[in-house]
Amino acid sequence: MLDFNPHMVLLIAAAAVVTFLTRIGGYILIVKMTRIPPRVEAALNAVPAAVLTTLVAPAFFIGGWDTKVAMLAALLVGLRYPSTYMLVAGWIVVMAWRHSIGA
């Protein structure tokens, strides 16, 4: 059974407050700007790719060949088709690999 730890509750509450302030602060800054500078807009446009890279790169370098081949298949499909097809292609490749060759 889990024990109640007041320090953990304070830590979670502090993290929630910091997250809220960060998000509302960004919103307030954007609202107060009459025009978003091109460099800021370019930086904001780069955020999704940066986040996706930080999630995928470790799996590529740590994972086995099944993961690498699935990511390559997903990349190739993603160059031509929507992201749903990309995810399905990666899933199919990794499942086929694990079923035929093993993990």
mmCIF file of C-alpha atoms in Angstrom:
data_model
loop_
_atom_site.group_PDB
_atom_site.id
_atom_site.type_symbol
_atom_site.label_atom_id
_atom_site.label_comp_id
_atom_site.label_asym_id
_atom_site.label_seq_id
_atom_site.Cartn_x
_atom_site.Cartn_y
_atom_site.Cartn_z
ATOM 1 C CA MET A 1 0.000 0.000 0.000
ATOM 2 C CA LEU A 2 1.167 3.535 -0.684
ATOM 3 C CA ASP A 3 2.180 5.745 2.202
ATOM 4 C CA PHE A 4 1.146 9.376 2.410
ATOM 5 C CA ASN A 5 4.210 11.552 2.075
ATOM 6 C CA PRO A 6 3.568 15.284 2.652
ATOM 7 C CA HIS A 7 6.843 16.205 0.956
ATOM 8 C CA MET A 8 5.722 14.439 -2.207
ATOM 9 C CA VAL A 9 2.387 16.275 -2.113
ATOM 10 C CA LEU A 10 4.228 19.598 -1.791
ATOM 11 C CA LEU A 11 6.551 18.664 -4.644
ATOM 12 C CA ILE A 12 3.638 17.770 -6.926
ATOM 13 C CA ALA A 13 1.781 20.961 -5.973
ATOM 14 C CA ALA A 14 4.887 23.068 -6.637
ATOM 15 C CA ALA A 15 5.379 21.395 -10.019
ATOM 16 C CA ALA A 16 1.732 22.096 -10.875
ATOM 17 C CA VAL A 17 2.089 25.772 -9.932
ATOM 18 C CA VAL A 18 5.309 26.173 -11.927
ATOM 19 C CA THR A 19 3.740 24.473 -14.946
ATOM 20 C CA PHE A 20 0.666 26.686 -14.727
ATOM 21 C CA LEU A 21 2.738 29.866 -14.378
ATOM 22 C CA THR A 22 4.921 28.887 -17.320
ATOM 23 C CA ARG A 23 1.919 28.265 -19.547
ATOM 24 C CA ILE A 24 -0.044 31.329 -18.504
ATOM 25 C CA GLY A 25 3.110 33.461 -18.723
ATOM 26 C CA GLY A 26 3.677 32.388 -22.315
ATOM 27 C CA TYR A 27 0.049 33.113 -23.135
ATOM 28 C CA ILE A 28 0.237 36.585 -21.577
ATOM 29 C CA LEU A 29 3.448 37.391 -23.468
ATOM 30 C CA ILE A 30 1.960 36.328 -26.810
ATOM 31 C CA VAL A 31 -1.293 38.230 -26.195
ATOM 32 C CA LYS A 32 0.568 41.449 -25.321
ATOM 33 C CA MET A 33 2.620 41.312 -28.516
ATOM 34 C CA THR A 34 0.966 43.148 -31.364
ATOM 35 C CA ARG A 35 3.077 41.201 -33.821
ATOM 36 C CA ILE A 36 5.126 38.089 -33.183
ATOM 37 C CA PRO A 37 8.732 38.604 -34.339
ATOM 38 C CA PRO A 38 9.780 36.248 -37.157
ATOM 39 C CA ARG A 39 12.525 34.661 -35.058
ATOM 40 C CA VAL A 40 10.086 33.871 -32.244
ATOM 41 C CA GLU A 41 7.616 32.428 -34.737
ATOM 42 C CA ALA A 42 10.366 30.285 -36.290
ATOM 43 C CA ALA A 43 11.392 29.040 -32.840
ATOM 44 C CA LEU A 44 7.796 28.165 -31.961
ATOM 45 C CA ASN A 45 7.371 26.342 -35.272
ATOM 46 C CA ALA A 46 10.462 24.238 -34.486
ATOM 47 C CA VAL A 47 9.156 23.016 -31.115
ATOM 48 C CA PRO A 48 7.105 20.012 -32.355
ATOM 49 C CA ALA A 49 10.025 18.600 -34.344
ATOM 50 C CA ALA A 50 12.376 19.089 -31.391
ATOM 51 C CA VAL A 51 10.005 17.335 -28.997
ATOM 52 C CA LEU A 52 9.460 14.444 -31.406
ATOM 53 C CA THR A 53 13.219 14.084 -31.875
ATOM 54 C CA THR A 54 13.842 13.921 -28.124
ATOM 55 C CA LEU A 55 11.238 11.178 -27.831
ATOM 56 C CA VAL A 56 12.339 9.088 -30.820
ATOM 57 C CA ALA A 57 16.152 9.417 -30.851
ATOM 58 C CA PRO A 58 16.844 7.435 -27.647
ATOM 59 C CA ALA A 59 14.679 4.545 -28.862
ATOM 60 C CA PHE A 60 16.592 4.490 -32.140
ATOM 61 C CA PHE A 61 20.007 4.344 -30.490
ATOM 62 C CA ILE A 62 19.082 2.010 -27.626
ATOM 63 C CA GLY A 63 16.523 -0.198 -29.392
ATOM 64 C CA GLY A 64 17.210 -3.320 -31.366
ATOM 65 C CA TRP A 65 17.129 -3.869 -35.103
ATOM 66 C CA ASP A 66 13.356 -4.254 -35.060
ATOM 67 C CA THR A 67 13.028 -0.720 -33.735
ATOM 68 C CA LYS A 68 15.532 0.708 -36.200
ATOM 69 C CA VAL A 69 13.871 -0.946 -39.216
ATOM 70 C CA ALA A 70 10.409 0.116 -38.023
ATOM 71 C CA MET A 71 11.562 3.713 -37.605
ATOM 72 C CA LEU A 72 13.123 3.696 -41.051
ATOM 73 C CA ALA A 73 9.883 2.348 -42.544
ATOM 74 C CA ALA A 74 7.884 4.974 -40.663
ATOM 75 C CA LEU A 75 10.226 7.700 -41.908
ATOM 76 C CA LEU A 76 9.899 6.600 -45.525
ATOM 77 C CA VAL A 77 6.108 6.338 -45.317
ATOM 78 C CA GLY A 78 5.954 9.666 -43.463
ATOM 79 C CA LEU A 79 7.680 11.439 -46.340
ATOM 80 C CA ARG A 80 4.738 10.666 -48.615
ATOM 81 C CA TYR A 81 1.662 9.941 -46.486
ATOM 82 C CA PRO A 82 -0.077 11.361 -43.375
ATOM 83 C CA SER A 83 1.175 10.567 -39.879
ATOM 84 C CA THR A 84 -1.454 7.895 -39.229
ATOM 85 C CA TYR A 85 -0.064 5.802 -42.084
ATOM 86 C CA MET A 86 3.429 6.415 -40.772
ATOM 87 C CA LEU A 87 2.513 5.059 -37.337
ATOM 88 C CA VAL A 88 0.725 2.054 -38.821
ATOM 89 C CA ALA A 89 3.713 1.265 -41.066
ATOM 90 C CA GLY A 90 6.118 1.341 -38.133
ATOM 91 C CA TRP A 91 3.788 -0.803 -36.049
ATOM 92 C CA ILE A 92 3.336 -3.373 -38.836
ATOM 93 C CA VAL A 93 7.086 -3.647 -39.421
ATOM 94 C CA VAL A 94 7.967 -4.092 -35.753
ATOM 95 C CA MET A 95 5.166 -6.637 -35.208
ATOM 96 C CA ALA A 96 6.125 -8.608 -38.334
ATOM 97 C CA TRP A 97 9.791 -8.539 -37.300
ATOM 98 C CA ARG A 98 9.053 -9.724 -33.771
ATOM 99 C CA HIS A 99 6.670 -12.415 -35.011
ATOM 100 C CA SER A 100 9.043 -13.810 -37.627
ATOM 101 C CA ILE A 101 12.510 -13.201 -36.179
ATOM 102 C CA GLY A 102 11.823 -12.540 -32.508
ATOM 103 C CA ALA A 103 12.543 -9.614 -30.253
#
